[in-house]
Short mmCIF file of C-alpha atoms and ligand atoms in Angstrom, two decimals:
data_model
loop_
_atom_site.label_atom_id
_atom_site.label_comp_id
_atom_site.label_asym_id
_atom_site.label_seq_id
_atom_site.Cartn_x
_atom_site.Cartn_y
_atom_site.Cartn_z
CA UNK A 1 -90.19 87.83 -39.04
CA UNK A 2 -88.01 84.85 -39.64
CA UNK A 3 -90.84 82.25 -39.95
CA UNK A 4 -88.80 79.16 -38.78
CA UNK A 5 -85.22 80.10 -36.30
CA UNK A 6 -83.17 78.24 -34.25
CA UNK A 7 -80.23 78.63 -31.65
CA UNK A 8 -78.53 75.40 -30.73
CA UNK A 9 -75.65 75.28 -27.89
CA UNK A 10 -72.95 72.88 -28.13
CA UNK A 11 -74.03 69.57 -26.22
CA UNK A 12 -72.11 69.42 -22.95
CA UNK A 13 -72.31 66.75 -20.06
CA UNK A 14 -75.30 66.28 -17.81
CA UNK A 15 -75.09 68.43 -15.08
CA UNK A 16 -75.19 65.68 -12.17
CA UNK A 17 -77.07 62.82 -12.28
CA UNK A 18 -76.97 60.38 -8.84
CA UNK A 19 -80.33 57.98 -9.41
CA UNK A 20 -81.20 55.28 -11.12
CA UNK A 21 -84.49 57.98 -12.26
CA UNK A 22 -82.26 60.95 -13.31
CA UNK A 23 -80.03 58.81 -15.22
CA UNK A 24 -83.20 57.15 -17.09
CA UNK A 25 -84.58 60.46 -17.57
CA UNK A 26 -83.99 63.65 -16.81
CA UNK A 27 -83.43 65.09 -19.93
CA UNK A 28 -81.66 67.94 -18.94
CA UNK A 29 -78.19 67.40 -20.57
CA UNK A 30 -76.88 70.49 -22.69
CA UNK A 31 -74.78 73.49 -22.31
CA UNK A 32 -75.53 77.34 -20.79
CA UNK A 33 -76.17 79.46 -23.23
CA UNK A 34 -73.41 82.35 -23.50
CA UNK A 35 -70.05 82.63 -25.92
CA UNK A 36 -70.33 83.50 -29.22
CA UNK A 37 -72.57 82.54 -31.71
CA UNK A 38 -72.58 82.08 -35.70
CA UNK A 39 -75.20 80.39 -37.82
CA UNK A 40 -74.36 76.84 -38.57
CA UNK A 41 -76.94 75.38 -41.26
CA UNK A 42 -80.31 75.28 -42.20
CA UNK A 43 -82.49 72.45 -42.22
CA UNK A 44 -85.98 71.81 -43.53
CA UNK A 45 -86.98 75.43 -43.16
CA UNK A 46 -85.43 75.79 -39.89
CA UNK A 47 -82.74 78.15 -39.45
CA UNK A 48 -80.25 76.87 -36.72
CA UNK A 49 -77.47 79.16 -34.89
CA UNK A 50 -74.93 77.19 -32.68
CA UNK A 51 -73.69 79.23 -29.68
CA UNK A 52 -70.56 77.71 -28.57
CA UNK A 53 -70.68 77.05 -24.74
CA UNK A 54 -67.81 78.39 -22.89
CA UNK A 55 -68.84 77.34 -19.25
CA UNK A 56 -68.53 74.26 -17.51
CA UNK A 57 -71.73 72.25 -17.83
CA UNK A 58 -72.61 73.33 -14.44
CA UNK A 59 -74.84 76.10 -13.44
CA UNK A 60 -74.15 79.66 -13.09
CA UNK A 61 -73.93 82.77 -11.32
CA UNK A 62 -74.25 85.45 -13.87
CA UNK A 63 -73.97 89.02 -13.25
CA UNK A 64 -77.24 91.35 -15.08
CA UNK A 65 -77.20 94.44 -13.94
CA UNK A 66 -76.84 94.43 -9.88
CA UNK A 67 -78.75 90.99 -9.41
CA UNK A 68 -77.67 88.19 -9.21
CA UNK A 69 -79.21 85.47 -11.77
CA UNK A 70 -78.75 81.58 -11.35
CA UNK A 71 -79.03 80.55 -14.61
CA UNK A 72 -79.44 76.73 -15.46
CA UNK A 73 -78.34 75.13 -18.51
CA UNK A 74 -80.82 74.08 -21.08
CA UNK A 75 -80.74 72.00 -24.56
CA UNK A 76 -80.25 73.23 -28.14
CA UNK A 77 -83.31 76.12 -28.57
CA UNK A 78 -84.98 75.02 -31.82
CA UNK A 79 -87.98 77.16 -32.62
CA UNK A 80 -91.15 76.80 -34.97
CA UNK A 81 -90.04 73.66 -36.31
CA UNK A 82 -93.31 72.96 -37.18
CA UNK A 83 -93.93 73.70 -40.95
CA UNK A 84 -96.25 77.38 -41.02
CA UNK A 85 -99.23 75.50 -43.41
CA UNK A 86 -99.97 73.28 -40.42
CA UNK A 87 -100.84 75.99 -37.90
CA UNK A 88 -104.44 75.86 -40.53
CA UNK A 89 -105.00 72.44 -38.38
CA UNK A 90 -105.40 74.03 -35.58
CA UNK A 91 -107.52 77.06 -36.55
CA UNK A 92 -109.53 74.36 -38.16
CA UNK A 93 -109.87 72.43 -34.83
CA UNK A 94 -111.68 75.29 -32.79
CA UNK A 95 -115.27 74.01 -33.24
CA UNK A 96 -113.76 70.30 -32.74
CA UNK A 97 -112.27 71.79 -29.66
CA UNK A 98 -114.84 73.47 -27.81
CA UNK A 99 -116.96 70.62 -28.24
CA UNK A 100 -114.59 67.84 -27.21
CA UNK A 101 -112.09 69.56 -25.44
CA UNK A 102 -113.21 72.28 -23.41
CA UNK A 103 -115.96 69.57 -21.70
CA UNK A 104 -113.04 68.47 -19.99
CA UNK A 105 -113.13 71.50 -17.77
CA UNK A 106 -115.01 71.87 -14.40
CA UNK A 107 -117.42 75.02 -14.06
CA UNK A 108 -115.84 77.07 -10.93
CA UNK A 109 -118.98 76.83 -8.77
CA UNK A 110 -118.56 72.46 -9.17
CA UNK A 111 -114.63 72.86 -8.75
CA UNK A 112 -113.30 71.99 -4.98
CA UNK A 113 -110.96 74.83 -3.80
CA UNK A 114 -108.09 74.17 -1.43
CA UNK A 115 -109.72 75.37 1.83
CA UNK A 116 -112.24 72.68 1.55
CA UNK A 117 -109.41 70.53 3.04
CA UNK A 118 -107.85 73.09 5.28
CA UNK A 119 -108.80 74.38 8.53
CA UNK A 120 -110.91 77.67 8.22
CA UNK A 121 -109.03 80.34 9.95
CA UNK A 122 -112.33 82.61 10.41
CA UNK A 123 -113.59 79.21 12.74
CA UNK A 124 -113.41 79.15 16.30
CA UNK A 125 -112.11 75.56 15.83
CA UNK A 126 -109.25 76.45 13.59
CA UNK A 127 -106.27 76.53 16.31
CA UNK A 128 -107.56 73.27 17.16
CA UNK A 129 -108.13 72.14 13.95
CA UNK A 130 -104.38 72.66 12.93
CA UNK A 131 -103.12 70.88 15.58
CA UNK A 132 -104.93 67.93 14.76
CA UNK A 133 -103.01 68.63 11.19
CA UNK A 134 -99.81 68.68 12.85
CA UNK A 135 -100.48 65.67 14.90
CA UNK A 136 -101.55 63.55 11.78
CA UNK A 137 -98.74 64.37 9.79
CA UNK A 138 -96.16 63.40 12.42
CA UNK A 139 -95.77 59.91 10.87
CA UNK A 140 -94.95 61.41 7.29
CA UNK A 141 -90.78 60.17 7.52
CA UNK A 142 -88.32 62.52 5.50
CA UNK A 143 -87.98 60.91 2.25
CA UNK A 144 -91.92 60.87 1.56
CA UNK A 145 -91.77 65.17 3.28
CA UNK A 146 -88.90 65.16 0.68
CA UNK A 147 -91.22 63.89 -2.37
CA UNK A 148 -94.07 65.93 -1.47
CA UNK A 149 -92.12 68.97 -0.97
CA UNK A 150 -90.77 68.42 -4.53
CA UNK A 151 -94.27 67.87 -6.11
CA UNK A 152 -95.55 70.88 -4.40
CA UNK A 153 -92.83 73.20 -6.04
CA UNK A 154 -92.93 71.22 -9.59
CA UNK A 155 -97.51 72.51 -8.90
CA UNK A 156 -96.58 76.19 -7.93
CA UNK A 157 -94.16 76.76 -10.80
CA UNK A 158 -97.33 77.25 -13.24
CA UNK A 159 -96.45 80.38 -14.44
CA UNK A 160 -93.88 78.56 -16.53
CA UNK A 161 -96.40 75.73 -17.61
CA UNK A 162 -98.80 78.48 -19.31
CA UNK A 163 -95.97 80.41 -20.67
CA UNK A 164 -94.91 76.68 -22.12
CA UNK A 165 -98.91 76.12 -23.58
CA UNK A 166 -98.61 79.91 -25.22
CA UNK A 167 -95.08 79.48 -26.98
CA UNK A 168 -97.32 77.27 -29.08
CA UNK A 169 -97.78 77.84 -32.65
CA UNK A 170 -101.64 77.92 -33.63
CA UNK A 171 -102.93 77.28 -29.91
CA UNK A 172 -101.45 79.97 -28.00
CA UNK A 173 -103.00 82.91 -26.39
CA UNK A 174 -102.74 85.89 -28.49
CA UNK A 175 -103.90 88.34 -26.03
CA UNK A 176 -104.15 87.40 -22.46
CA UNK A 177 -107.75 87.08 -23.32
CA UNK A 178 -108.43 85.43 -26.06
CA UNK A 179 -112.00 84.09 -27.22
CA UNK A 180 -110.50 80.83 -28.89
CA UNK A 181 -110.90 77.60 -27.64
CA UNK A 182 -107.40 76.76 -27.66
CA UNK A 183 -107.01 80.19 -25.22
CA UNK A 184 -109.71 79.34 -23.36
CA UNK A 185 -108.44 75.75 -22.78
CA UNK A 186 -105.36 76.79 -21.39
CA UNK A 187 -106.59 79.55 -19.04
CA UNK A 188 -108.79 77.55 -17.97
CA UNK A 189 -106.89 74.51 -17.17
CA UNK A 190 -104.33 76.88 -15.75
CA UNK A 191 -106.68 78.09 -13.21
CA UNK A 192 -107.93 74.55 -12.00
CA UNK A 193 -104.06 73.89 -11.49
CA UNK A 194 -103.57 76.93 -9.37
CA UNK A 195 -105.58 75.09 -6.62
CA UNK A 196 -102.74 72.32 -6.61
CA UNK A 197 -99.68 74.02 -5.43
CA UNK A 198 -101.94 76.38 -3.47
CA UNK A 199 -103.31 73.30 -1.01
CA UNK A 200 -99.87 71.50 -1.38
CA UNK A 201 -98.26 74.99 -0.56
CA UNK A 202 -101.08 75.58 2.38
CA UNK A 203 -100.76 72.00 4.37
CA UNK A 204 -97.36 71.68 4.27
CA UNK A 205 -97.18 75.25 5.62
CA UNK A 206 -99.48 73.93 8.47
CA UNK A 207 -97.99 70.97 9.18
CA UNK A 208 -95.16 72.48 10.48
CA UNK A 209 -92.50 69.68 9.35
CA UNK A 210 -90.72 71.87 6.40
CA UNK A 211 -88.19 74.47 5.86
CA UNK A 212 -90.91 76.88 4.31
CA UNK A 213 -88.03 79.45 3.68
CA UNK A 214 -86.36 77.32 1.59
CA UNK A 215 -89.06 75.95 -0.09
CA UNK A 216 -90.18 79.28 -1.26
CA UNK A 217 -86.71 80.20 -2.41
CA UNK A 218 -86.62 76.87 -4.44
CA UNK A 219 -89.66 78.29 -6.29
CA UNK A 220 -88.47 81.64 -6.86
CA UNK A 221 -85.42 80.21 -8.36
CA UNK A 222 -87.54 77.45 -10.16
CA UNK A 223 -90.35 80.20 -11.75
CA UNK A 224 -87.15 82.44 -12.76
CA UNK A 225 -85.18 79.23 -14.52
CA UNK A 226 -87.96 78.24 -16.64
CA UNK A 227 -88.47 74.98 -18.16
CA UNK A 228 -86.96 73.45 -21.46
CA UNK A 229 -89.45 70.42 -22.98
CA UNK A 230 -87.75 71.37 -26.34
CA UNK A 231 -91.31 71.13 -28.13
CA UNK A 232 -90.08 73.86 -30.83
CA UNK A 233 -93.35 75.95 -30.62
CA UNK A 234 -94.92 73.09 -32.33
CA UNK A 235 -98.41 71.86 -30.74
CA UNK A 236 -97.92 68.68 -32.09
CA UNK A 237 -94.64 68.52 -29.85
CA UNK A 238 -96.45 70.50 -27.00
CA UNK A 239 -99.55 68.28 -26.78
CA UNK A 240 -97.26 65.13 -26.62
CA UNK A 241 -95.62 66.49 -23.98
CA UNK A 242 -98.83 67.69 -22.06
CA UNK A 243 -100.27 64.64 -22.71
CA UNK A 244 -96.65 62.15 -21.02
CA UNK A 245 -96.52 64.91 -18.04
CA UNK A 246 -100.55 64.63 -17.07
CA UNK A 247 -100.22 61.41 -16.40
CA UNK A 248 -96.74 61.52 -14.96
CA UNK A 249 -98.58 63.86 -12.43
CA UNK A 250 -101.62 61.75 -11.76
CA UNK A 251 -99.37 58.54 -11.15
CA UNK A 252 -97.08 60.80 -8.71
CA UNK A 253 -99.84 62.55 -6.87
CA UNK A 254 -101.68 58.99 -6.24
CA UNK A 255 -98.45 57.22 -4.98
CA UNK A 256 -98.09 60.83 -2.44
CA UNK A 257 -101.62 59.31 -1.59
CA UNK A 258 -101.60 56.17 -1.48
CA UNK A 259 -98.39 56.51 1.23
CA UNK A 260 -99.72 59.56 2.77
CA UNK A 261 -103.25 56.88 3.97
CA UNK A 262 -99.91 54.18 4.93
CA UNK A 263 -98.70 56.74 7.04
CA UNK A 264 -102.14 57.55 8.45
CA UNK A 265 -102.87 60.78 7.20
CA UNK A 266 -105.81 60.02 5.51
CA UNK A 267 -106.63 63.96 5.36
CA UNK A 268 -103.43 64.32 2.94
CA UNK A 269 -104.54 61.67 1.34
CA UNK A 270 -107.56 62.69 0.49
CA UNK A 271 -105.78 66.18 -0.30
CA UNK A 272 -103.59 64.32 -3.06
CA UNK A 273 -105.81 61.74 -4.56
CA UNK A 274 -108.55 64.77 -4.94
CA UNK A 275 -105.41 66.71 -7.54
CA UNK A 276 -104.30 63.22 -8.92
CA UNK A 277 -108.39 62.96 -10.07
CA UNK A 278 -107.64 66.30 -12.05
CA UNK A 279 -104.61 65.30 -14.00
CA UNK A 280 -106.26 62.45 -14.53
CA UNK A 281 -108.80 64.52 -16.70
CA UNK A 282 -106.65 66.93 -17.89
CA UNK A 283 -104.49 63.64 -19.17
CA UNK A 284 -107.93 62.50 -21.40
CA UNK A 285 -108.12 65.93 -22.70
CA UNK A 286 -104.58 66.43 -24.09
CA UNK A 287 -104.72 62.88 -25.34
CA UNK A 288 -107.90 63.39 -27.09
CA UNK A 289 -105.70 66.27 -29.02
CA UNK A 290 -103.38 64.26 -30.10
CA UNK A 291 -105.48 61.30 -31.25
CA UNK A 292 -107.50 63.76 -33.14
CA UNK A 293 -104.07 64.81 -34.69
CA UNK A 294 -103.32 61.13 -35.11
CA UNK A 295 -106.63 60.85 -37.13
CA UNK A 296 -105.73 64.40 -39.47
CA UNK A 297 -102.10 64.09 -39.82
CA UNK A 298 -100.55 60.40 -38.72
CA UNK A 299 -97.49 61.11 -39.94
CA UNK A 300 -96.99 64.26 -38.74
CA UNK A 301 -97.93 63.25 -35.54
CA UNK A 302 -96.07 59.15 -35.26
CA UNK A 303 -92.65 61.45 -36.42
CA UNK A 304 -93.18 64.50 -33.43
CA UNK A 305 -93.42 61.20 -31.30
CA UNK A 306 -90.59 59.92 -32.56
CA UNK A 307 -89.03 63.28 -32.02
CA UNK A 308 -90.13 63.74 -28.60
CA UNK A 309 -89.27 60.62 -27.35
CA UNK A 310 -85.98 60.59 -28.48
CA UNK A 311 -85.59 64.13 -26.70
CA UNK A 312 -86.71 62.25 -23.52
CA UNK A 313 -89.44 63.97 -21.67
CA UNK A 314 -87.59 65.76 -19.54
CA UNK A 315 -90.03 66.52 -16.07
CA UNK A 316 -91.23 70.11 -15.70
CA UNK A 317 -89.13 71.08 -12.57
CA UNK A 318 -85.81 69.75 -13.90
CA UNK A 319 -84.07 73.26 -13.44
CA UNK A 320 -84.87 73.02 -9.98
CA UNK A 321 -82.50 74.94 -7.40
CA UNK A 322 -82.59 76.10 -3.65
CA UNK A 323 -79.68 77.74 -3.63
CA UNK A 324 -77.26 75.14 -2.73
CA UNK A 325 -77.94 72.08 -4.23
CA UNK A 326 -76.64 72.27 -7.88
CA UNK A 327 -77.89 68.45 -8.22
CA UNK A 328 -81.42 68.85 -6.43
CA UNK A 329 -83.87 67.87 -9.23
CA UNK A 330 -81.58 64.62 -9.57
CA UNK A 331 -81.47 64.37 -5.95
CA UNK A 332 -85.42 64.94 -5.63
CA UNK A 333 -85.82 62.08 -8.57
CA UNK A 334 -83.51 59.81 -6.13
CA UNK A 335 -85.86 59.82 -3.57
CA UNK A 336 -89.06 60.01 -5.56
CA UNK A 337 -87.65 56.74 -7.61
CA UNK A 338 -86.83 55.16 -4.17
CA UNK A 339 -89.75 55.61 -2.45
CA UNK A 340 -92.08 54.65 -5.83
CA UNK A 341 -93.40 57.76 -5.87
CA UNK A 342 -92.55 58.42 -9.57
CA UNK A 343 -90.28 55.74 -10.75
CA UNK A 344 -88.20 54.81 -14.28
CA UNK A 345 -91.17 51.64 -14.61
CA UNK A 346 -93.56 54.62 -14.52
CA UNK A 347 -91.89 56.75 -17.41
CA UNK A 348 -92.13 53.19 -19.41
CA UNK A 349 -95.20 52.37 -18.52
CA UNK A 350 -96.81 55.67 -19.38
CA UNK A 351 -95.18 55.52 -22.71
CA UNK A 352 -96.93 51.99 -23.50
CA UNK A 353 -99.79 53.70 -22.34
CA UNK A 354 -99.70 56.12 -24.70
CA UNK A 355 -98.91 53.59 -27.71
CA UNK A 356 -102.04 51.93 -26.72
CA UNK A 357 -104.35 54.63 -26.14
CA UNK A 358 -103.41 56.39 -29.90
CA UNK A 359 -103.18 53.03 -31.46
CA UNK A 360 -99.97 53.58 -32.65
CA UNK A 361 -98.82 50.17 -33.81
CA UNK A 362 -101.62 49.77 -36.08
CA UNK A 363 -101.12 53.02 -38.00
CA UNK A 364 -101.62 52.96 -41.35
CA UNK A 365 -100.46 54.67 -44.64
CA UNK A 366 -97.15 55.92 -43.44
CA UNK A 367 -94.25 57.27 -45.20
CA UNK A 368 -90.92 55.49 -44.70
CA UNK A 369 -89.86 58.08 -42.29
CA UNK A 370 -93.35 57.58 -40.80
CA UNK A 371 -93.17 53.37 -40.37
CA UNK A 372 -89.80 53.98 -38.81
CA UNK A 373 -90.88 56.50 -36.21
CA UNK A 374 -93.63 54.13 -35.39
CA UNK A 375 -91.40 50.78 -34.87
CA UNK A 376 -89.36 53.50 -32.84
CA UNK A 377 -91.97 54.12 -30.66
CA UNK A 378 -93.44 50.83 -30.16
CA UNK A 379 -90.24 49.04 -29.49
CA UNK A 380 -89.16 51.42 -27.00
CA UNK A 381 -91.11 51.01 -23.53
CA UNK A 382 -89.48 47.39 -22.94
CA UNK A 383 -85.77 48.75 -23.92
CA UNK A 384 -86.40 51.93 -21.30
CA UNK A 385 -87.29 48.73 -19.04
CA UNK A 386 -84.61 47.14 -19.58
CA UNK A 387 -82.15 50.25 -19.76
CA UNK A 388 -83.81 51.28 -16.14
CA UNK A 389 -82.91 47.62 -14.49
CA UNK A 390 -79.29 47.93 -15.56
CA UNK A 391 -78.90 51.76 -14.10
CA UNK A 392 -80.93 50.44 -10.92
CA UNK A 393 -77.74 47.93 -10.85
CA UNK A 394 -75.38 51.34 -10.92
CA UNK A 395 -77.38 53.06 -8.25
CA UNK A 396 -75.03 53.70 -5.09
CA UNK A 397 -76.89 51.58 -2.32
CA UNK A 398 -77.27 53.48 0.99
CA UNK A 399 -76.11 57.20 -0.34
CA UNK A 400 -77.37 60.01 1.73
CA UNK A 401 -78.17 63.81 0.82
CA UNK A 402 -79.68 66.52 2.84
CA UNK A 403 -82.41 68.47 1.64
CA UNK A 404 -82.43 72.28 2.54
CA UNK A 405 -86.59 71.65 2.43
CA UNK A 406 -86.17 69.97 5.69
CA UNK A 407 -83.65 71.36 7.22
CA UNK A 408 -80.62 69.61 5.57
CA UNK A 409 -81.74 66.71 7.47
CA UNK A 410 -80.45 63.38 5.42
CA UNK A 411 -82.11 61.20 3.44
CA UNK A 412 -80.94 58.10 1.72
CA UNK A 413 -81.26 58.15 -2.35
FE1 FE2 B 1 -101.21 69.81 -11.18
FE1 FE2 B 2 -101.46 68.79 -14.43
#
């Protein structure tokens, strides 16, 4: 097998792009795949093919077969950039890993499962018990149902996430059922995220305010689109990206709380805060990976930052799609950026988060491609700051979209 391949599309416009948030971030610029494709050059053991896009940079219907595919664009597709003698890090990391890592975890019979904040449909109090649901969530106005609804389907597209952890080189899964720690973390951690979309997926079902047709169709298409983070089967990339997207979910799922108790549905809030406490601990494991990989390989690690940054983090549902909205991730962000449920300060802040927590600025014993990748990093939070106030300026005041979710009713941007 070709150890290191890689198929890059032509760049092509961003597909959409409304808010302040999807401008800042969304990382999702790039062609479809499709046309014809011819190997371009090779570069530092990484064999690159360009496939010339012949679509417009929207997305597309595409015939397989006699279904119907909605296929979204995605960004060059580099793979194993990471050089094959490092993958011996990582086998080298398995003790490190069950002892530091995998503590991280909660043993089932501690874990909280979603119907401990449901109503229990084998009680006699459970008709009752709903409505109670439905009457607290009456206050919950569109543009938070709008947020939630979003954050629910980003949770219940997991299947994608764990495919994501197992494209990685050294770490992934080799079986389905593999003994190392690596495998075990990421079974593990993707069964303590099932719960999340399931009790997201479960009260919103109850509450009765949501199109739940449309919801579920939006996940379909979401689970069948995939993701693109771009992190090259490399775990250094991967764990990065883990590591920016925990936290990006704890911060989310807090503000969904902290609004939800505003509102007066302290039950939701409770229901949110209780998942934002997980990514919070998933967040301290996948950043104790990468400041062990700090400590083995700095440069290594300061240059995937570098790399990743530079990439933009895109957020895991970005290929979202219900169907009829070829802008609804953007439009989601919109809202979500609005409301301060997940803003362009956020995406900043978590990145000088990061710098702090791995102690990037006082890294020593870099290479000159190292140091640079370092002032990179360092300087950027306060020019993403400063990049997010002037699209905030550009940001359309009082524009309205409907959301199929509930029931194409409008919300402002
Ligand atoms: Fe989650
Ligand atoms: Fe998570």
């Amino acid at each position: 097998m070709a150890s290191a391949c890689a198929v890059k599309c032509m760049a092509a416009p961003k597909y959409g792009g409304s808010g302040a948030f999807s401008a800042a971030f969304s990382g999702s610029n790039g062609a479809k795949l499709g046309g014809s494709s011819q190997p371009v050059n090779s570069v530092a053991g990484s064999h690159r093919v360009l496939m010339t896009a012949t679509l417009p940079p929207k997305a597309k219907e595409v015939e397989k077969g006699k279904s119907h595919f909605h296929i979204r664009e995605v960004h060059e597709q580099v793979l194993h950039s990471m050089p094959p003698q490092k993958i011996e890090i990582f086998k080298s990391l398995e003790g490190w890993a069950e002892d530091n890592i995998l503590i991280h975890l909660k043993p089932v019979e501690k874990s909280w499962q979603p119907q401990d904040f449901l109503p229990d449909p084998a009680s006699e109090g459970f008709i009752d018990d709903v409505k109670e649901l439905r009457e607290r969530s009456l206050e919950l106005p569109d543009d938070y149902l709008v947020c939630l609804v979003g954050d629910m389907i980003t949770e219940e597209a997991l299947p994608t996430y764990q495919t994501m952890l197992n494209t990685l080189d050294g770490v992934r899964d080799e079986t389905g059922a593999s003994p190392t720690s690596w495998a075990v973390w990421t079974r593990m951690w993707t069964a303590e995220e099932n719960r999340h979309g399931d009790l997201l997926n479960k009260y919103l079902y109850l509450c009765g305010r949501v199109d739940m047709r449309q919801i579920e169709k939006t996940i379909q298409y979401l689970i069948g689109s995939g993701m693109d983070p771009r992190t090259e089967n490399s775990p250094f990339l991967g764990f990065l990206y883990t590591s920016f997207q925990e936290r990006a979910t704890f911060i989310s799922h807090g503000n969904t709380a902290r609004f939800a108790k505003d509102y007066g549905d302290v039950k939701l809030a409770q229901i949110c805060g209780t998942i934002a406490a997980d990514e919070k601990r998933h967040e301290t494991a996948y950043t104790k990976i990468v400041e062990k990989l700090f400590e083995i390989d700095p440069d290594g690690t300061v240059i995937a930052f570098e790399d990743m940054m530079r990439k933009k983090i895109s957020m895991p549902a970005h290929l979202m799609y219900d169907g009829q909205d070829d802008n609804l991730f953007d439009h989601f962000s919109s809202v979500a950026q609005r409301l301060g449920v997940y803003t362009a300060r956020d995406y900043a802040d978590i990145l000088e988060f990061l710098v702090k927590r791995w102690n990037v600025e006082k890294l020593e014993g870099l290479s000159g491609e190292g140091r640079k990748a370092q002032d990179y990093v360092c300087k950027l939070p306060p020019r993403i700051r400063r990049l997010e106030e002037r699209a905030q300026e550009r940001v359309k005041q009082g524009e309205k979209c409907g959301f199929s979710w509930i029931f194409n009713r409008e919300v402002v941007l």
